Coordinates of C-alpha atoms in Angstrom, one line a residue:
M986 CA -52.2 44.7 10.0
L987 CA -49.1 46.3 12.1
K988 CA -47.7 44.2 14.6
Q989 CA -46.2 45.6 17.6
Q990 CA -43.6 43.8 19.9
L991 CA -41.7 44.5 23.0
N992 CA -38.2 43.2 23.3
L993 CA -36.7 43.2 26.6
K994 CA -32.7 43.0 26.3
L995 CA -30.7 42.5 29.2
S996 CA -26.9 43.3 28.6
Q997 CA -23.9 44.1 31.1
K998 CA -21.3 46.7 29.8
L999 CA -17.8 46.5 31.5
S1000 CA -16.1 49.7 32.7
P1001 CA -12.8 50.7 31.2
Q1002 CA -11.2 49.6 34.6
Q1003 CA -13.0 46.5 35.0
I1004 CA -11.6 45.5 31.5
Q1005 CA -8.2 46.5 32.3
L1006 CA -8.4 44.0 35.5
M1007 CA -9.6 41.3 33.4
K1008 CA -6.5 42.0 31.2
L1009 CA -3.9 42.3 34.4
I1010 CA -5.2 38.8 35.4
Q1011 CA -4.6 37.5 31.9
L1012 CA -1.1 38.2 31.9
P1013 CA 1.7 35.7 32.5
T1014 CA 4.2 36.6 35.3
Q1015 CA 6.8 38.3 32.9
A1016 CA 4.3 40.0 31.0
F1017 CA 3.1 41.5 34.3
E1018 CA 6.4 42.6 35.2
Q1019 CA 6.6 44.4 32.1
R1020 CA 3.2 45.9 32.2
V1021 CA 4.0 47.1 36.3
K1022 CA 7.5 48.4 34.5
Q1023 CA 5.1 50.6 32.0
E1024 CA 2.7 51.7 34.5
L1025 CA 5.7 53.2 36.7
E1026 CA 7.1 54.8 33.7
E1027 CA 3.9 56.5 32.7
N1028 CA 2.6 57.6 36.0
P1029 CA 4.9 59.5 38.1
A1030 CA 2.6 59.4 41.2
L1031 CA 3.4 55.6 41.4
E1032 CA 6.3 54.0 43.0
D1033 CA 7.7 50.9 43.7
G1034 CA 9.6 49.6 46.7
K1035 CA 8.8 50.1 50.5
E1036 CA 8.0 53.0 52.3
D1037 CA 7.8 53.8 56.1
R1038 CA 4.8 56.2 55.6
F1039 CA 1.7 55.4 53.1
D1040 CA -0.8 57.5 51.9
E1041 CA -4.5 56.2 52.8
Y1042 CA -7.3 57.2 50.8
E1043 CA -10.2 57.7 53.3
D1044 CA -13.1 60.5 53.4
L1045 CA -12.2 62.6 56.2
S1046 CA -13.8 65.6 55.5
N1047 CA -15.8 66.4 52.1
E1048 CA -14.3 69.6 51.7
N1049 CA -15.5 71.2 48.2
S1050 CA -14.0 73.6 46.3
D1051 CA -16.7 76.3 44.9
D1052 CA -13.7 78.8 43.8
D1053 CA -14.4 80.3 40.5
Y1054 CA -12.1 80.4 37.1
D1055 CA -12.4 84.2 36.6
N1056 CA -16.2 83.9 37.2
E1057 CA -16.9 80.3 35.8
S1058 CA -17.7 77.5 38.0
I1059 CA -15.6 74.3 38.5
E1060 CA -17.6 71.5 37.4
T1061 CA -15.3 68.8 38.9
E1062 CA -15.2 68.5 42.8
I1063 CA -11.8 68.2 44.2
D1064 CA -11.8 66.3 47.5
V1065 CA -8.1 67.0 48.5
D1066 CA -8.6 65.1 51.9
E1067 CA -9.5 62.1 50.0
Y1068 CA -5.8 61.6 48.9
L1069 CA -4.2 62.9 52.3
S1070 CA -3.6 61.5 55.5
D1071 CA -1.0 61.4 58.2
D1072 CA -2.1 58.2 59.5
E1073 CA 0.6 55.6 60.0
I1074 CA -0.6 52.4 58.0
P1075 CA 1.3 49.2 58.8
S1076 CA 2.8 47.7 55.7
Y1077 CA 0.9 44.6 55.8
R1078 CA -1.8 46.3 54.8
L1079 CA -0.6 46.9 51.5
Q1080 CA 1.4 43.8 50.8
A1081 CA 0.8 40.0 49.7
N1082 CA 1.8 37.5 52.5
N1083 CA 1.3 34.2 50.4
Y1084 CA 5.2 34.1 50.0
S1085 CA 8.4 34.0 51.6
P1086 CA 10.9 36.7 51.5
D1087 CA 13.5 34.2 51.0
D1088 CA 11.9 33.2 47.6
D1089 CA 13.9 33.0 44.8
E1090 CA 13.9 36.2 42.7
K1091 CA 15.8 34.9 39.7
S1092 CA 15.7 36.7 36.6
V1093 CA 14.5 34.6 33.8
P1094 CA 17.5 33.3 31.7
Y1095 CA 17.4 33.1 27.8
A1096 CA 20.0 32.5 25.1
A1097 CA 20.4 35.5 22.6
G1098 CA 22.2 35.2 19.1
T1099 CA 22.0 36.2 15.6
S1100 CA 19.4 35.4 13.4
F1101 CA 19.2 32.5 11.3
T1102 CA 19.5 34.5 7.9
Q1103 CA 22.5 36.1 9.2
H1104 CA 24.1 33.0 10.6
L1105 CA 24.0 31.6 7.2
K1106 CA 25.4 34.9 5.5
N1107 CA 28.2 35.2 8.0
Q1108 CA 29.7 31.9 6.5
L1109 CA 29.1 32.6 3.0
S1110 CA 32.5 34.7 3.5
T1111 CA 34.2 31.1 3.4
F1112 CA 33.8 30.7 -0.3
R1113 CA 34.5 32.5 -3.3
F1114 CA 32.1 33.9 -5.3
G1115 CA 32.1 36.2 -8.5
E1116 CA 29.8 39.6 -7.8
T1117 CA 26.5 38.1 -9.1
E1118 CA 27.1 34.6 -7.6
R1119 CA 27.5 36.6 -4.3
E1120 CA 24.1 38.4 -4.9
I1121 CA 22.4 35.3 -5.9
A1122 CA 23.9 33.3 -2.5
E1123 CA 22.7 36.2 -0.6
F1124 CA 19.1 36.0 -2.3
L1125 CA 19.1 32.2 -1.7
V1126 CA 20.3 32.3 2.2
G1127 CA 17.2 35.1 2.1
S1128 CA 14.8 32.6 0.7
V1129 CA 15.5 29.8 3.7
D1130 CA 12.5 29.6 5.9
E1131 CA 12.9 28.9 9.4
S1132 CA 13.0 25.0 8.8
G1133 CA 16.1 25.4 6.9
Y1134 CA 14.7 24.7 3.7
I1135 CA 13.9 26.8 0.2
R1136 CA 10.5 25.6 -0.8
R1137 CA 10.4 27.6 -4.4
T1138 CA 11.7 26.1 -7.7
I1139 CA 14.7 27.5 -9.4
M1140 CA 12.8 29.1 -12.2
D1141 CA 10.9 31.3 -9.7
I1142 CA 14.3 32.4 -8.0
V1143 CA 15.6 33.3 -11.3
D1144 CA 12.6 35.7 -12.4
D1145 CA 12.5 37.1 -8.7
L1146 CA 16.1 37.7 -8.9
A1147 CA 15.4 39.9 -12.2
F1148 CA 12.5 41.5 -10.8
T1149 CA 13.5 42.6 -7.5
Q1150 CA 17.2 42.2 -7.2
N1151 CA 17.8 43.4 -11.1
V1152 CA 20.2 40.1 -11.5
Y1153 CA 19.9 38.4 -14.7
T1154 CA 20.8 35.0 -14.7
D1155 CA 20.1 31.6 -15.4
E1156 CA 18.9 28.3 -13.9
E1157 CA 21.9 26.6 -14.3
T1158 CA 23.7 29.5 -12.4
V1159 CA 21.2 29.4 -9.7
E1160 CA 21.6 25.7 -9.3
K1161 CA 25.4 26.0 -8.9
V1162 CA 25.7 28.5 -6.2
L1163 CA 22.5 26.8 -4.4
Q1164 CA 25.0 23.4 -4.1
K1165 CA 27.3 25.9 -2.3
V1166 CA 24.6 27.1 0.0
Q1167 CA 23.8 23.5 0.7
K1168 CA 27.3 23.1 2.3
L1169 CA 26.7 25.7 5.2
D1170 CA 26.1 24.7 8.5
P1171 CA 23.9 23.4 9.9
S1172 CA 23.9 20.4 7.6
G1173 CA 20.8 19.8 5.2
V1174 CA 20.2 23.7 5.3
G1175 CA 19.1 24.8 1.8
A1176 CA 17.5 21.7 0.2
R1177 CA 13.9 22.3 -1.4
D1178 CA 12.5 19.0 0.1
L1179 CA 12.8 16.4 3.1
Q1180 CA 14.6 13.8 0.4
E1181 CA 17.1 16.3 -0.5
C1182 CA 17.6 17.7 3.2
L1183 CA 18.5 14.4 4.4
L1184 CA 20.7 13.3 1.5
I1185 CA 22.4 16.2 1.7
Q1186 CA 23.4 15.3 5.7
L1187 CA 24.3 11.9 4.5
N1188 CA 26.7 12.7 1.9
R1189 CA 28.4 14.7 4.8
K1190 CA 29.0 11.5 6.9
E1191 CA 32.0 9.2 6.9
P1192 CA 30.8 6.7 4.0
T1193 CA 30.3 3.4 6.1
K1194 CA 28.3 0.5 4.7
Q1195 CA 25.0 1.6 6.9
V1196 CA 25.5 5.3 5.3
E1197 CA 25.9 3.9 1.7
L1198 CA 22.7 1.7 2.3
A1199 CA 20.8 4.3 4.0
T1200 CA 21.9 7.0 0.8
D1201 CA 20.6 4.3 -1.5
I1202 CA 17.3 3.7 0.2
L1203 CA 16.5 7.4 0.2
D1204 CA 17.7 7.8 -3.4
R1205 CA 15.9 5.0 -5.0
S1206 CA 13.2 4.2 -2.6
F1207 CA 12.0 7.1 -0.6
D1208 CA 8.3 6.7 -1.0
Q1209 CA 8.9 3.0 0.1
F1210 CA 10.8 4.2 3.1
T1211 CA 8.3 7.0 4.2
K1212 CA 5.3 4.9 4.1
K1213 CA 7.4 2.0 5.8
H1214 CA 7.0 -0.6 3.0
Y1215 CA 9.8 -2.7 4.6
K1216 CA 9.2 -5.9 2.8
K1217 CA 9.4 -3.8 -0.8
L1218 CA 12.8 -2.4 0.7
L1219 CA 14.2 -5.7 1.5
T1220 CA 13.4 -7.2 -1.9
R1221 CA 14.2 -4.3 -3.8
H1222 CA 17.5 -3.5 -2.3
D1223 CA 18.1 -7.3 -1.6
I1224 CA 18.9 -6.9 2.0
S1225 CA 18.8 -8.5 5.5
E1226 CA 16.4 -7.2 8.4
D1227 CA 19.4 -6.7 10.2
E1228 CA 21.1 -4.7 7.4
L1229 CA 17.6 -2.5 7.0
R1230 CA 17.5 -1.9 10.6
E1231 CA 21.1 -0.6 11.0
A1232 CA 20.1 1.6 7.9
I1233 CA 17.0 3.0 9.3
E1234 CA 18.9 3.8 12.6
V1235 CA 21.1 6.3 10.5
I1236 CA 18.2 7.8 9.2
E1237 CA 16.5 8.3 12.2
H1238 CA 19.4 10.2 13.4
L1239 CA 19.2 12.9 10.9
N1240 CA 17.7 16.2 11.4
P1241 CA 14.4 16.7 9.2
K1242 CA 14.3 20.4 10.3
P1243 CA 17.8 21.9 10.4
G1244 CA 16.4 25.3 11.0
G1245 CA 14.8 24.1 13.9
A1246 CA 17.0 25.4 16.6
Y1247 CA 16.4 28.9 15.3
S1248 CA 13.0 29.1 15.4
G1249 CA 11.1 32.2 14.2
N1250 CA 14.6 33.2 12.7
T1251 CA 16.3 33.8 16.0
R1252 CA 18.2 32.1 18.7
I1253 CA 16.3 33.5 21.3
V1254 CA 14.9 30.5 23.6
E1255 CA 12.5 32.0 26.4
H1256 CA 12.0 29.8 29.7
V1257 CA 8.9 29.7 31.1
T1258 CA 8.4 31.3 34.6
P1259 CA 5.9 29.3 36.7
D1260 CA 3.1 31.7 37.9
F1261 CA 2.5 29.2 41.2
T1262 CA 4.5 26.6 42.8
I1263 CA 2.8 23.5 44.4
K1264 CA 4.6 21.7 46.9
I1265 CA 3.8 18.4 49.0
E1266 CA 4.7 19.0 52.6
D1267 CA 3.7 16.2 55.1
G1268 CA 1.4 15.0 52.7
E1269 CA -0.5 18.0 52.4
L1270 CA -0.4 20.1 49.3
Q1271 CA 0.9 24.0 49.7
L1272 CA 0.0 26.5 47.2
T1273 CA 2.2 29.8 46.6
L1274 CA 2.2 32.6 44.1
N1275 CA 5.3 33.6 42.4
G1276 CA 6.4 36.4 44.5
R1277 CA 7.6 38.5 40.8
N1278 CA 3.3 39.0 40.9
A1279 CA 3.3 40.9 44.4
P1280 CA 5.3 44.0 43.9
E1281 CA 5.8 46.5 46.5
M1282 CA 3.7 49.7 45.4
H1283 CA 3.0 53.0 46.9
I1284 CA 1.6 56.5 46.2
S1285 CA 4.3 59.2 45.5
R1286 CA 4.7 61.1 48.8
D1287 CA 5.7 64.4 46.6
Y1288 CA 2.4 64.3 44.7
S1289 CA 0.6 64.1 48.1
N1290 CA 2.7 66.9 49.3
M1291 CA 1.7 68.8 46.3
L1292 CA -1.8 68.4 47.4
K1293 CA -1.6 69.1 50.9
G1294 CA 0.3 72.5 49.7
Y1295 CA -2.7 73.5 47.5
K1296 CA -5.2 72.8 50.4
E1297 CA -3.0 74.8 52.9
S1298 CA -2.8 77.8 50.7
K1299 CA -5.2 80.9 51.0
E1300 CA -5.1 81.8 47.4
K1301 CA -6.1 79.3 44.8
T1302 CA -5.2 80.4 41.4
K1303 CA -6.4 79.2 37.9
A1304 CA -2.9 77.7 37.3
Q1305 CA -2.8 75.8 41.2
K1306 CA -6.3 74.2 40.1
D1307 CA -5.2 72.9 36.8
A1308 CA -2.3 71.6 38.5
V1309 CA -4.6 69.9 41.2
M1310 CA -6.9 68.3 38.3
F1311 CA -3.7 66.5 36.7
I1312 CA -2.6 65.4 40.2
K1313 CA -6.0 64.1 41.1
Q1314 CA -6.0 62.2 37.7
K1315 CA -2.6 60.7 38.3
L1316 CA -3.3 59.4 42.1
D1317 CA -6.9 58.0 40.6
A1318 CA -5.1 56.0 38.3
A1319 CA -2.2 55.2 41.0
K1320 CA -5.1 54.0 43.6
W1321 CA -6.6 51.7 41.1
F1322 CA -3.5 50.3 39.7
I1323 CA -2.6 49.4 43.2
E1324 CA -6.0 48.3 44.2
A1325 CA -6.0 46.2 40.8
I1326 CA -2.8 44.5 41.9
K1327 CA -4.0 43.4 44.7
Q1328 CA -7.4 42.1 43.3
R1329 CA -5.1 40.1 40.5
Q1330 CA -3.0 38.4 43.3
Q1331 CA -6.3 37.3 45.3
T1332 CA -8.1 36.1 42.1
L1333 CA -5.2 33.7 41.0
M1334 CA -4.8 32.7 44.4
V1335 CA -8.5 31.8 44.7
T1336 CA -8.7 30.2 41.5
M1337 CA -5.4 27.9 41.4
S1338 CA -6.4 26.7 45.1
A1339 CA -9.7 25.7 43.8
I1340 CA -7.9 24.0 40.6
M1341 CA -5.2 22.2 43.1
H1342 CA -8.1 20.9 45.5
Y1343 CA -10.3 19.6 42.9
Q1344 CA -6.9 17.7 41.7
E1345 CA -5.9 17.0 44.7
E1346 CA -5.3 13.4 43.9
Y1347 CA -3.5 14.3 40.8
F1348 CA -0.9 16.4 42.5
L1349 CA -0.6 14.1 45.3
T1350 CA 0.6 11.3 42.9
G1351 CA 1.5 12.8 39.4
D1352 CA -0.4 10.0 37.7
E1353 CA -2.4 11.5 34.9
R1354 CA -5.0 8.8 35.2
N1355 CA -6.1 10.7 38.3
L1356 CA -6.9 13.6 36.5
R1357 CA -10.6 14.1 37.2
P1358 CA -13.2 15.6 34.7
M1359 CA -12.8 19.3 35.0
I1360 CA -14.2 22.2 33.0
L1361 CA -14.0 25.8 33.5
K1362 CA -17.6 25.8 34.7
D1363 CA -16.6 23.4 37.9
I1364 CA -14.2 26.2 39.2
A1365 CA -16.1 29.3 38.3
D1366 CA -19.1 27.5 40.1
E1367 CA -16.9 26.7 43.1
I1368 CA -15.3 30.4 43.5
E1369 CA -18.5 32.2 42.5
M1370 CA -16.7 33.9 39.5
D1371 CA -17.2 34.4 35.6
V1372 CA -16.2 31.6 33.5
S1373 CA -14.2 34.1 31.3
T1374 CA -12.3 34.8 34.5
V1375 CA -11.0 31.3 35.4
S1376 CA -10.2 31.1 31.7
R1377 CA -8.0 33.8 31.7
V1378 CA -5.8 32.4 34.6
A1379 CA -6.1 29.0 33.0
N1380 CA -5.4 29.7 29.7
S1381 CA -1.8 31.6 30.4
K1382 CA -0.3 30.4 33.3
Y1383 CA 2.1 27.7 34.3
V1384 CA 2.6 25.9 37.8
D1385 CA 5.4 24.4 39.1
T1386 CA 4.3 20.8 40.7
P1387 CA 6.7 17.9 41.6
Y1388 CA 6.2 16.6 38.6
G1389 CA 7.5 19.3 36.2
T1390 CA 6.0 22.6 34.9
K1391 CA 2.8 22.5 33.7
L1392 CA 0.5 24.7 31.9
I1393 CA -2.6 24.8 34.1
K1394 CA -5.5 24.7 30.9
E1395 CA -3.8 21.3 30.7
F1396 CA -5.9 19.9 33.8
F1397 CA -8.8 20.6 32.4
S1398 CA -10.9 17.9 30.3
E1399 CA -14.3 16.7 29.5
S1400 CA -15.8 13.9 31.0
M1401 CA -16.8 10.4 29.5
K1402 CA -18.7 7.2 31.3
N1403 CA -17.0 4.1 31.5
D1404 CA -18.6 0.7 31.9
Q1405 CA -19.3 1.1 35.5
G1406 CA -21.2 4.2 34.4
E1407 CA -18.3 6.7 36.4
D1408 CA -17.6 9.8 34.9
V1409 CA -13.8 9.8 34.0
S1410 CA -11.4 12.6 32.5
T1411 CA -11.1 12.3 28.9
R1412 CA -7.3 12.8 29.8
E1413 CA -7.0 9.4 31.5
I1414 CA -8.5 7.8 28.5
K1415 CA -5.9 9.3 26.3
K1416 CA -3.2 8.4 28.4
I1417 CA -4.2 4.8 28.9
L1418 CA -4.4 5.1 24.9
E1419 CA -0.8 6.4 24.9
M1420 CA 0.2 3.4 27.3
S1421 CA -1.6 0.9 25.0
I1422 CA 0.3 2.2 21.9
E1423 CA 3.6 2.1 23.9
E1424 CA 3.2 -1.0 24.8
E1425 CA 2.0 -2.4 21.4
N1426 CA 4.2 -4.8 19.3
K1427 CA 5.8 -2.3 17.0
R1428 CA 6.1 -5.2 14.1
K1429 CA 2.7 -5.4 14.2
P1430 CA 1.2 -2.2 15.5
L1431 CA -2.5 -2.0 16.6
T1432 CA -5.0 -0.1 14.2
D1433 CA -7.8 2.1 15.6
E1434 CA -10.2 -0.4 15.6
K1435 CA -7.9 -3.1 17.5
L1436 CA -6.9 -0.1 20.1
A1437 CA -10.8 0.7 20.3
K1438 CA -11.1 -2.7 21.4
V1439 CA -8.2 -2.9 24.1
L1440 CA -9.7 0.3 25.7
K1441 CA -13.2 -1.5 25.6
D1442 CA -11.4 -4.3 27.3
K1443 CA -10.0 -1.9 29.8
G1444 CA -13.4 -0.3 30.9
Y1445 CA -13.6 2.5 28.2
P1446 CA -16.2 2.0 25.7
I1447 CA -15.2 4.5 22.9
A1448 CA -15.5 4.3 19.2
R1449 CA -13.0 3.8 16.3
R1450 CA -13.4 7.6 15.4
T1451 CA -12.9 8.8 18.9
V1452 CA -9.5 6.6 19.3
A1453 CA -8.5 8.2 15.9
K1454 CA -9.4 11.4 17.3
Y1455 CA -7.0 11.2 20.7
R1456 CA -4.5 9.8 18.7
E1457 CA -4.3 12.8 16.4
Q1458 CA -4.5 15.0 19.6
L1459 CA -1.4 13.1 21.1
D1460 CA 0.5 13.3 17.7
I1461 CA 0.7 9.7 17.3
P1462 CA 1.2 8.4 13.6
V1463 CA -1.2 5.8 12.5
A1464 CA -0.2 2.0 12.7
R1465 CA 1.5 1.6 9.5
L1466 CA 4.0 4.4 10.3
R1467 CA 4.9 3.0 13.9
K1468 CA 6.0 0.0 12.2
E1469 CA 9.3 -1.3 12.9
I1470 CA 11.3 -4.5 11.9

């Protein structure tokens, strides 16, 4: 039996230009500046900066070219007048007016330096090595990860030296060279695990009573220390609570990731550039877009003059027509890019303005407990745009507020019901959870079950497993690891 089915499918495809616009909207300020710079380099019909006269794109006439290319018709129409106009266009038509001319246009600072690996290799010259030992030392330095550790066994390193470096040695020699590598700065580098890393740092300190006790604890009772079994430590090392507290304080000042300052194996520290600024003036919120998102752009007058010369010429050769086709493509791209920048500015401002007014109470007070539940659809519905557009703005943009620079997506959160049946933000619940943990007795930290009861008493009836999930999202350890003496 044959069965016929009729399936209707509605699909929407974005044009290449729409996709490019979405990508522009997603870019934060610094990346957007780079994109503008790239476009200026690639399209000679586009220029930056102010100009007294601008080229307008209006249909003054429809002059089609019906000339032949040696008896071949031209399939593409060239409407030259679309790209030409002698009208004086006021500059406000092509500028953003949401920032002051005296806004700070400071360049983004960054700290640059040598790579972490090179930093370590430079220090090897302070040691005396034989030829083979130096090769081993450089290989060991190259094996240090971005946290400052060598997370491989000595046996594996011996094998790799033989296979990849043609250096044949033994575990004893590698261990001997490793001890020298572990004397490099920063202190603790070259360790194979956390215990060794901390002990290396302690061995460089002045041998006070507290340092010696801390070394003894890490050497003999590392497992009990990490699990905070303080009673076992007191008994095993025959010490008082005050002595243990002092030793723990010494350990807490050590660096568990000595390579952390060289994140990504380079010493480049990028600073966040806020895309927006929110200020409070006379009790009202004021939103501005970073002026670097509104560059001055215009069409190249040279390219406009080329088209004008083509229009005025009586004889139009094939070479001229080919040149005009190229010019037309570049002018189309320049025209679109200028318009896309305007659309990007408008989209950013409309979206952020809606977020600011939706979270007005928070921006006026800075108290995270005043953050309203807000999802992408709430803002998308308000500004009548697609959820994906709001997401592109929220995920990669920062706003400078009176309370610090914030990632916009942090203002979004799901909602939960309190005991009054009111919708409250999960961010609000997390903040209260965080405050409850800060206020707890550190000698007897609250378990997740007890924290759930505390939140319930405050009007937030949530399950223990939800408390555990929020605690983990806040990067707060379990009660046992929060215990202090």
